[in-house]
Amino acid sequence: MSETNENETVQPVTPDKGSTAGAGVAGGGAGAAGAPLDKGPVVIDVRGLRKTFGKTEVLKGIDCQVHAGEVISIIGPSGAGKSTFLRCLNGLDTPTSGSVVVNGYDIADPKTDIDKVRAQIGMVFQHFNLFPNMTVAENIMLAPTLIKKVPADKARARAVELLRTVGLEEKIDANPESLSGGQKQRVAIARSLAMDPGIMLFDEATSALDPEMVGDVLQVIRDLANKGMTMLLVTHEMAFAREVSTRVIFTDAGVIEEEGTPAQVFGNPQSPRLRSFLSKVL
Ligand SMILES: Nc1ncnc2c1ncn2[C@@H]1O[C@H](COP(=O)(O)OP(=O)(O)O)[C@@H](O)[C@H]1O
Ligand SMILES: [Mg+2]
């Protein structure tokens, strides 16, 4: 699990066949906001990423290196390409050109086993898609037992542990339908974590929730940040982004328009488009 963060270079981490997900979780609470963390190994290396749907170019050349332990908030107007960017990181969308390398795996390379990459990146969406015909425990145990062949008793023990970390231990045998939106989303996070990903992606994880549910889900994300989980979060929760991020990226019209520490981006925005955006959302 432990990573040395002394590596000054920005070389991608060489794939290690023996460990699926170790890279990405930096040792020791790296996610403290305001302390830019760019010394760890690069776990995601995006170069010249372009994505076109039909005639629409949605991503117009994105360059981004994510270091182990970084917590990156991606902000920007609707339609900027934020979701498409996240989807390109775990192969849900295929880049039109450019490269995306995750823990040393080039996701565009046909020789790359995309399932292996996906096992290293957990993703939580706006709409928690829990399987309604399974209990909470079964939802969490499904991927580890099916894909990683973890024995059921071990997978259940891990599910208990994960539910404890999201504050829902007592719901282990509940039916998802009986849960509130915020509880469902926390189960969805636990389900993602069950594969022991080194990187977590959150795409507006709190946008569909009633306001009183938002805090509990943000707390789970905050706890992950404090444990040093490498994360990219698309969020409209600006106060949260400011608090929890090591870096904030502002995207607009398919490009990274500006990025920096939370203090820089929120406190001293340079680009007129970022200033205009912030004037509407703050
Ligand atoms: N599968 C798709 N087919 C066609 N257009 C798409 C598809 N996915 C996204 N788009 C378009 O790409 C643009 C950016 O979308 P998206 O990445 O969802 O932006 P954001 O998450 O920043 O709101 C939008 O104009 C959207 O309509
Ligand atoms: Mg989106």
mmCIF file with all atom_site columns, N, CA and C in Angstrom, residues 74-117:
data_model
loop_
_atom_site.group_PDB
_atom_site.id
_atom_site.type_symbol
_atom_site.label_atom_id
_atom_site.label_alt_id
_atom_site.label_comp_id
_atom_site.label_asym_id
_atom_site.label_entity_id
_atom_site.label_seq_id
_atom_site.pdbx_PDB_ins_code
_atom_site.Cartn_x
_atom_site.Cartn_y
_atom_site.Cartn_z
_atom_site.occupancy
_atom_site.B_iso_or_equiv
_atom_site.pdbx_formal_charge
_atom_site.auth_seq_id
_atom_site.auth_comp_id
_atom_site.auth_asym_id
_atom_site.auth_atom_id
_atom_site.pdbx_PDB_model_num
ATOM 1   N N  . ILE A 1 74  ? -12.859 19.446 -10.407 1.00 0.00 ? 74  ILE A N  1
ATOM 2   C CA . ILE A 1 74  ? -13.046 19.959 -11.759 1.00 0.00 ? 74  ILE A CA 1
ATOM 3   C C  . ILE A 1 74  ? -14.339 20.751 -11.754 1.00 0.00 ? 74  ILE A C  1
ATOM 4   N N  . ILE A 1 75  ? -14.206 22.021 -12.033 1.00 0.00 ? 75  ILE A N  1
ATOM 5   C CA . ILE A 1 75  ? -15.383 22.877 -12.041 1.00 0.00 ? 75  ILE A CA 1
ATOM 6   C C  . ILE A 1 75  ? -15.544 23.473 -13.433 1.00 0.00 ? 75  ILE A C  1
ATOM 7   N N  . GLY A 1 76  ? -16.730 23.970 -13.712 1.00 0.00 ? 76  GLY A N  1
ATOM 8   C CA . GLY A 1 76  ? -16.962 24.586 -15.005 1.00 0.00 ? 76  GLY A CA 1
ATOM 9   C C  . GLY A 1 76  ? -18.420 24.479 -15.381 1.00 0.00 ? 76  GLY A C  1
ATOM 10  N N  . PRO A 1 77  ? -18.829 25.267 -16.380 1.00 0.00 ? 77  PRO A N  1
ATOM 11  C CA . PRO A 1 77  ? -20.242 25.293 -16.750 1.00 0.00 ? 77  PRO A CA 1
ATOM 12  C C  . PRO A 1 77  ? -20.717 23.972 -17.345 1.00 0.00 ? 77  PRO A C  1
ATOM 13  N N  . SER A 1 78  ? -21.984 23.781 -17.336 1.00 0.00 ? 78  SER A N  1
ATOM 14  C CA . SER A 1 78  ? -22.611 22.621 -17.948 1.00 0.00 ? 78  SER A CA 1
ATOM 15  C C  . SER A 1 78  ? -22.216 22.565 -19.429 1.00 0.00 ? 78  SER A C  1
ATOM 16  N N  . GLY A 1 79  ? -21.868 21.373 -19.894 1.00 0.00 ? 79  GLY A N  1
ATOM 17  C CA . GLY A 1 79  ? -21.491 21.213 -21.284 1.00 0.00 ? 79  GLY A CA 1
ATOM 18  C C  . GLY A 1 79  ? -20.018 21.453 -21.549 1.00 0.00 ? 79  GLY A C  1
ATOM 19  N N  . ALA A 1 80  ? -19.260 21.768 -20.507 1.00 0.00 ? 80  ALA A N  1
ATOM 20  C CA . ALA A 1 80  ? -17.828 22.054 -20.674 1.00 0.00 ? 80  ALA A CA 1
ATOM 21  C C  . ALA A 1 80  ? -17.033 20.822 -21.093 1.00 0.00 ? 80  ALA A C  1
ATOM 22  N N  . GLY A 1 81  ? -17.578 19.641 -20.797 1.00 0.00 ? 81  GLY A N  1
ATOM 23  C CA . GLY A 1 81  ? -16.863 18.404 -21.116 1.00 0.00 ? 81  GLY A CA 1
ATOM 24  C C  . GLY A 1 81  ? -16.330 17.682 -19.892 1.00 0.00 ? 81  GLY A C  1
ATOM 25  N N  . LYS A 1 82  ? -16.804 18.072 -18.723 1.00 0.00 ? 82  LYS A N  1
ATOM 26  C CA . LYS A 1 82  ? -16.285 17.505 -17.471 1.00 0.00 ? 82  LYS A CA 1
ATOM 27  C C  . LYS A 1 82  ? -16.558 15.998 -17.371 1.00 0.00 ? 82  LYS A C  1
ATOM 28  N N  . SER A 1 83  ? -17.799 15.623 -17.651 1.00 0.00 ? 83  SER A N  1
ATOM 29  C CA . SER A 1 83  ? -18.141 14.195 -17.565 1.00 0.00 ? 83  SER A CA 1
ATOM 30  C C  . SER A 1 83  ? -17.399 13.401 -18.632 1.00 0.00 ? 83  SER A C  1
ATOM 31  N N  . THR A 1 84  ? -17.312 13.963 -19.816 1.00 0.00 ? 84  THR A N  1
ATOM 32  C CA . THR A 1 84  ? -16.609 13.272 -20.896 1.00 0.00 ? 84  THR A CA 1
ATOM 33  C C  . THR A 1 84  ? -15.150 13.048 -20.512 1.00 0.00 ? 84  THR A C  1
ATOM 34  N N  . PHE A 1 85  ? -14.553 14.042 -19.889 1.00 0.00 ? 85  PHE A N  1
ATOM 35  C CA . PHE A 1 85  ? -13.170 13.909 -19.441 1.00 0.00 ? 85  PHE A CA 1
ATOM 36  C C  . PHE A 1 85  ? -13.037 12.747 -18.460 1.00 0.00 ? 85  PHE A C  1
ATOM 37  N N  . LEU A 1 86  ? -13.880 12.721 -17.440 1.00 0.00 ? 86  LEU A N  1
ATOM 38  C CA . LEU A 1 86  ? -13.796 11.618 -16.474 1.00 0.00 ? 86  LEU A CA 1
ATOM 39  C C  . LEU A 1 86  ? -14.020 10.277 -17.154 1.00 0.00 ? 86  LEU A C  1
ATOM 40  N N  . ARG A 1 87  ? -14.976 10.240 -18.075 1.00 0.00 ? 87  ARG A N  1
ATOM 41  C CA . ARG A 1 87  ? -15.289 8.975  -18.745 1.00 0.00 ? 87  ARG A CA 1
ATOM 42  C C  . ARG A 1 87  ? -14.120 8.498  -19.619 1.00 0.00 ? 87  ARG A C  1
ATOM 43  N N  . CYS A 1 88  ? -13.339 9.438  -20.123 1.00 0.00 ? 88  CYS A N  1
ATOM 44  C CA . CYS A 1 88  ? -12.156 9.056  -20.916 1.00 0.00 ? 88  CYS A CA 1
ATOM 45  C C  . CYS A 1 88  ? -11.062 8.457  -20.022 1.00 0.00 ? 88  CYS A C  1
ATOM 46  N N  . LEU A 1 89  ? -11.117 8.745  -18.729 1.00 0.00 ? 89  LEU A N  1
ATOM 47  C CA . LEU A 1 89  ? -10.066 8.244  -17.838 1.00 0.00 ? 89  LEU A CA 1
ATOM 48  C C  . LEU A 1 89  ? -10.227 6.768  -17.515 1.00 0.00 ? 89  LEU A C  1
ATOM 49  N N  . ASN A 1 90  ? -11.445 6.265  -17.589 1.00 0.00 ? 90  ASN A N  1
ATOM 50  C CA . ASN A 1 90  ? -11.607 4.838  -17.290 1.00 0.00 ? 90  ASN A CA 1
ATOM 51  C C  . ASN A 1 90  ? -12.174 4.055  -18.467 1.00 0.00 ? 90  ASN A C  1
ATOM 52  N N  . GLY A 1 91  ? -12.069 4.668  -19.649 1.00 0.00 ? 91  GLY A N  1
ATOM 53  C CA . GLY A 1 91  ? -12.408 3.924  -20.855 1.00 0.00 ? 91  GLY A CA 1
ATOM 54  C C  . GLY A 1 91  ? -13.895 3.831  -21.152 1.00 0.00 ? 91  GLY A C  1
ATOM 55  N N  . LEU A 1 92  ? -14.729 4.570  -20.408 1.00 0.00 ? 92  LEU A N  1
ATOM 56  C CA . LEU A 1 92  ? -16.155 4.585  -20.750 1.00 0.00 ? 92  LEU A CA 1
ATOM 57  C C  . LEU A 1 92  ? -16.376 5.351  -22.049 1.00 0.00 ? 92  LEU A C  1
ATOM 58  N N  . ASP A 1 93  ? -15.551 6.356  -22.286 1.00 0.00 ? 93  ASP A N  1
ATOM 59  C CA . ASP A 1 93  ? -15.496 7.017  -23.587 1.00 0.00 ? 93  ASP A CA 1
ATOM 60  C C  . ASP A 1 93  ? -14.102 6.791  -24.154 1.00 0.00 ? 93  ASP A C  1
ATOM 61  N N  . THR A 1 94  ? -14.026 6.620  -25.459 1.00 0.00 ? 94  THR A N  1
ATOM 62  C CA . THR A 1 94  ? -12.737 6.398  -26.108 1.00 0.00 ? 94  THR A CA 1
ATOM 63  C C  . THR A 1 94  ? -12.239 7.722  -26.679 1.00 0.00 ? 94  THR A C  1
ATOM 64  N N  . PRO A 1 95  ? -11.031 8.118  -26.331 1.00 0.00 ? 95  PRO A N  1
ATOM 65  C CA . PRO A 1 95  ? -10.504 9.363  -26.893 1.00 0.00 ? 95  PRO A CA 1
ATOM 66  C C  . PRO A 1 95  ? -10.466 9.317  -28.424 1.00 0.00 ? 95  PRO A C  1
ATOM 67  N N  . THR A 1 96  ? -10.760 10.446 -29.051 1.00 0.00 ? 96  THR A N  1
ATOM 68  C CA . THR A 1 96  ? -10.630 10.540 -30.503 1.00 0.00 ? 96  THR A CA 1
ATOM 69  C C  . THR A 1 96  ? -9.150  10.636 -30.870 1.00 0.00 ? 96  THR A C  1
ATOM 70  N N  . SER A 1 97  ? -8.403  11.401 -30.081 1.00 0.00 ? 97  SER A N  1
ATOM 71  C CA . SER A 1 97  ? -6.941  11.407 -30.212 1.00 0.00 ? 97  SER A CA 1
ATOM 72  C C  . SER A 1 97  ? -6.320  11.835 -28.904 1.00 0.00 ? 97  SER A C  1
ATOM 73  N N  . GLY A 1 98  ? -5.014  11.709 -28.842 1.00 0.00 ? 98  GLY A N  1
ATOM 74  C CA . GLY A 1 98  ? -4.312  11.987 -27.596 1.00 0.00 ? 98  GLY A CA 1
ATOM 75  C C  . GLY A 1 98  ? -4.167  10.712 -26.788 1.00 0.00 ? 98  GLY A C  1
ATOM 76  N N  . SER A 1 99  ? -3.542  10.829 -25.636 1.00 0.00 ? 99  SER A N  1
ATOM 77  C CA . SER A 1 99  ? -3.322  9.619  -24.858 1.00 0.00 ? 99  SER A CA 1
ATOM 78  C C  . SER A 1 99  ? -3.733  9.776  -23.404 1.00 0.00 ? 99  SER A C  1
ATOM 79  N N  . VAL A 1 100 ? -4.183  8.672  -22.852 1.00 0.00 ? 100 VAL A N  1
ATOM 80  C CA . VAL A 1 100 ? -4.548  8.595  -21.436 1.00 0.00 ? 100 VAL A CA 1
ATOM 81  C C  . VAL A 1 100 ? -3.824  7.382  -20.868 1.00 0.00 ? 100 VAL A C  1
ATOM 82  N N  . VAL A 1 101 ? -2.914  7.624  -19.952 1.00 0.00 ? 101 VAL A N  1
ATOM 83  C CA . VAL A 1 101 ? -2.150  6.532  -19.346 1.00 0.00 ? 101 VAL A CA 1
ATOM 84  C C  . VAL A 1 101 ? -2.475  6.499  -17.850 1.00 0.00 ? 101 VAL A C  1
ATOM 85  N N  . VAL A 1 102 ? -2.966  5.356  -17.398 1.00 0.00 ? 102 VAL A N  1
ATOM 86  C CA . VAL A 1 102 ? -3.370  5.190  -15.999 1.00 0.00 ? 102 VAL A CA 1
ATOM 87  C C  . VAL A 1 102 ? -2.482  4.135  -15.361 1.00 0.00 ? 102 VAL A C  1
ATOM 88  N N  . ASN A 1 103 ? -1.752  4.533  -14.334 1.00 0.00 ? 103 ASN A N  1
ATOM 89  C CA . ASN A 1 103 ? -0.815  3.612  -13.679 1.00 0.00 ? 103 ASN A CA 1
ATOM 90  C C  . ASN A 1 103 ? 0.045   2.868  -14.695 1.00 0.00 ? 103 ASN A C  1
ATOM 91  N N  . GLY A 1 104 ? 0.423   3.586  -15.742 1.00 0.00 ? 104 GLY A N  1
ATOM 92  C CA . GLY A 1 104 ? 1.297   2.999  -16.746 1.00 0.00 ? 104 GLY A CA 1
ATOM 93  C C  . GLY A 1 104 ? 0.567   2.286  -17.866 1.00 0.00 ? 104 GLY A C  1
ATOM 94  N N  . TYR A 1 105 ? -0.724  2.094  -17.731 1.00 0.00 ? 105 TYR A N  1
ATOM 95  C CA . TYR A 1 105 ? -1.499  1.437  -18.794 1.00 0.00 ? 105 TYR A CA 1
ATOM 96  C C  . TYR A 1 105 ? -2.043  2.492  -19.756 1.00 0.00 ? 105 TYR A C  1
ATOM 97  N N  . ASP A 1 106 ? -1.712  2.360  -21.027 1.00 0.00 ? 106 ASP A N  1
ATOM 98  C CA . ASP A 1 106 ? -2.264  3.239  -22.051 1.00 0.00 ? 106 ASP A CA 1
ATOM 99  C C  . ASP A 1 106 ? -3.655  2.724  -22.410 1.00 0.00 ? 106 ASP A C  1
ATOM 100 N N  . ILE A 1 107 ? -4.691  3.494  -22.053 1.00 0.00 ? 107 ILE A N  1
ATOM 101 C CA . ILE A 1 107 ? -6.028  2.931  -22.231 1.00 0.00 ? 107 ILE A CA 1
ATOM 102 C C  . ILE A 1 107 ? -6.460  2.842  -23.692 1.00 0.00 ? 107 ILE A C  1
ATOM 103 N N  . ALA A 1 108 ? -5.767  3.586  -24.575 1.00 0.00 ? 108 ALA A N  1
ATOM 104 C CA . ALA A 1 108 ? -6.121  3.505  -25.993 1.00 0.00 ? 108 ALA A CA 1
ATOM 105 C C  . ALA A 1 108 ? -5.433  2.336  -26.698 1.00 0.00 ? 108 ALA A C  1
ATOM 106 N N  . ASP A 1 109 ? -4.467  1.742  -26.018 1.00 0.00 ? 109 ASP A N  1
ATOM 107 C CA . ASP A 1 109 ? -3.737  0.629  -26.625 1.00 0.00 ? 109 ASP A CA 1
ATOM 108 C C  . ASP A 1 109 ? -4.624  -0.619 -26.636 1.00 0.00 ? 109 ASP A C  1
ATOM 109 N N  . PRO A 1 110 ? -4.878  -1.159 -27.842 1.00 0.00 ? 110 PRO A N  1
ATOM 110 C CA . PRO A 1 110 ? -5.758  -2.334 -27.913 1.00 0.00 ? 110 PRO A CA 1
ATOM 111 C C  . PRO A 1 110 ? -5.246  -3.507 -27.079 1.00 0.00 ? 110 PRO A C  1
ATOM 112 N N  . LYS A 1 111 ? -3.950  -3.503 -26.805 1.00 0.00 ? 111 LYS A N  1
ATOM 113 C CA . LYS A 1 111 ? -3.390  -4.609 -26.005 1.00 0.00 ? 111 LYS A CA 1
ATOM 114 C C  . LYS A 1 111 ? -3.693  -4.451 -24.506 1.00 0.00 ? 111 LYS A C  1
ATOM 115 N N  . THR A 1 112 ? -4.130  -3.250 -24.123 1.00 0.00 ? 112 THR A N  1
ATOM 116 C CA . THR A 1 112 ? -4.415  -3.018 -22.705 1.00 0.00 ? 112 THR A CA 1
ATOM 117 C C  . THR A 1 112 ? -5.725  -3.691 -22.311 1.00 0.00 ? 112 THR A C  1
ATOM 118 N N  . ASP A 1 113 ? -5.679  -4.399 -21.207 1.00 0.00 ? 113 ASP A N  1
ATOM 119 C CA . ASP A 1 113 ? -6.882  -5.009 -20.661 1.00 0.00 ? 113 ASP A CA 1
ATOM 120 C C  . ASP A 1 113 ? -7.646  -3.936 -19.888 1.00 0.00 ? 113 ASP A C  1
ATOM 121 N N  . ILE A 1 114 ? -8.690  -3.404 -20.520 1.00 0.00 ? 114 ILE A N  1
ATOM 122 C CA . ILE A 1 114 ? -9.395  -2.245 -19.955 1.00 0.00 ? 114 ILE A CA 1
ATOM 123 C C  . ILE A 1 114 ? -10.051 -2.582 -18.606 1.00 0.00 ? 114 ILE A C  1
ATOM 124 N N  . ASP A 1 115 ? -10.412 -3.836 -18.426 1.00 0.00 ? 115 ASP A N  1
ATOM 125 C CA . ASP A 1 115 ? -10.999 -4.229 -17.138 1.00 0.00 ? 115 ASP A CA 1
ATOM 126 C C  . ASP A 1 115 ? -9.995  -4.071 -16.006 1.00 0.00 ? 115 ASP A C  1
ATOM 127 N N  . LYS A 1 116 ? -8.740  -4.321 -16.326 1.00 0.00 ? 116 LYS A N  1
ATOM 128 C CA . LYS A 1 116 ? -7.675  -4.173 -15.337 1.00 0.00 ? 116 LYS A CA 1
ATOM 129 C C  . LYS A 1 116 ? -7.550  -2.699 -14.929 1.00 0.00 ? 116 LYS A C  1
ATOM 130 N N  . VAL A 1 117 ? -7.655  -1.828 -15.931 1.00 0.00 ? 117 VAL A N  1
ATOM 131 C CA . VAL A 1 117 ? -7.581  -0.402 -15.650 1.00 0.00 ? 117 VAL A CA 1
ATOM 132 C C  . VAL A 1 117 ? -8.785  0.021  -14.814 1.00 0.00 ? 117 VAL A C  1
#
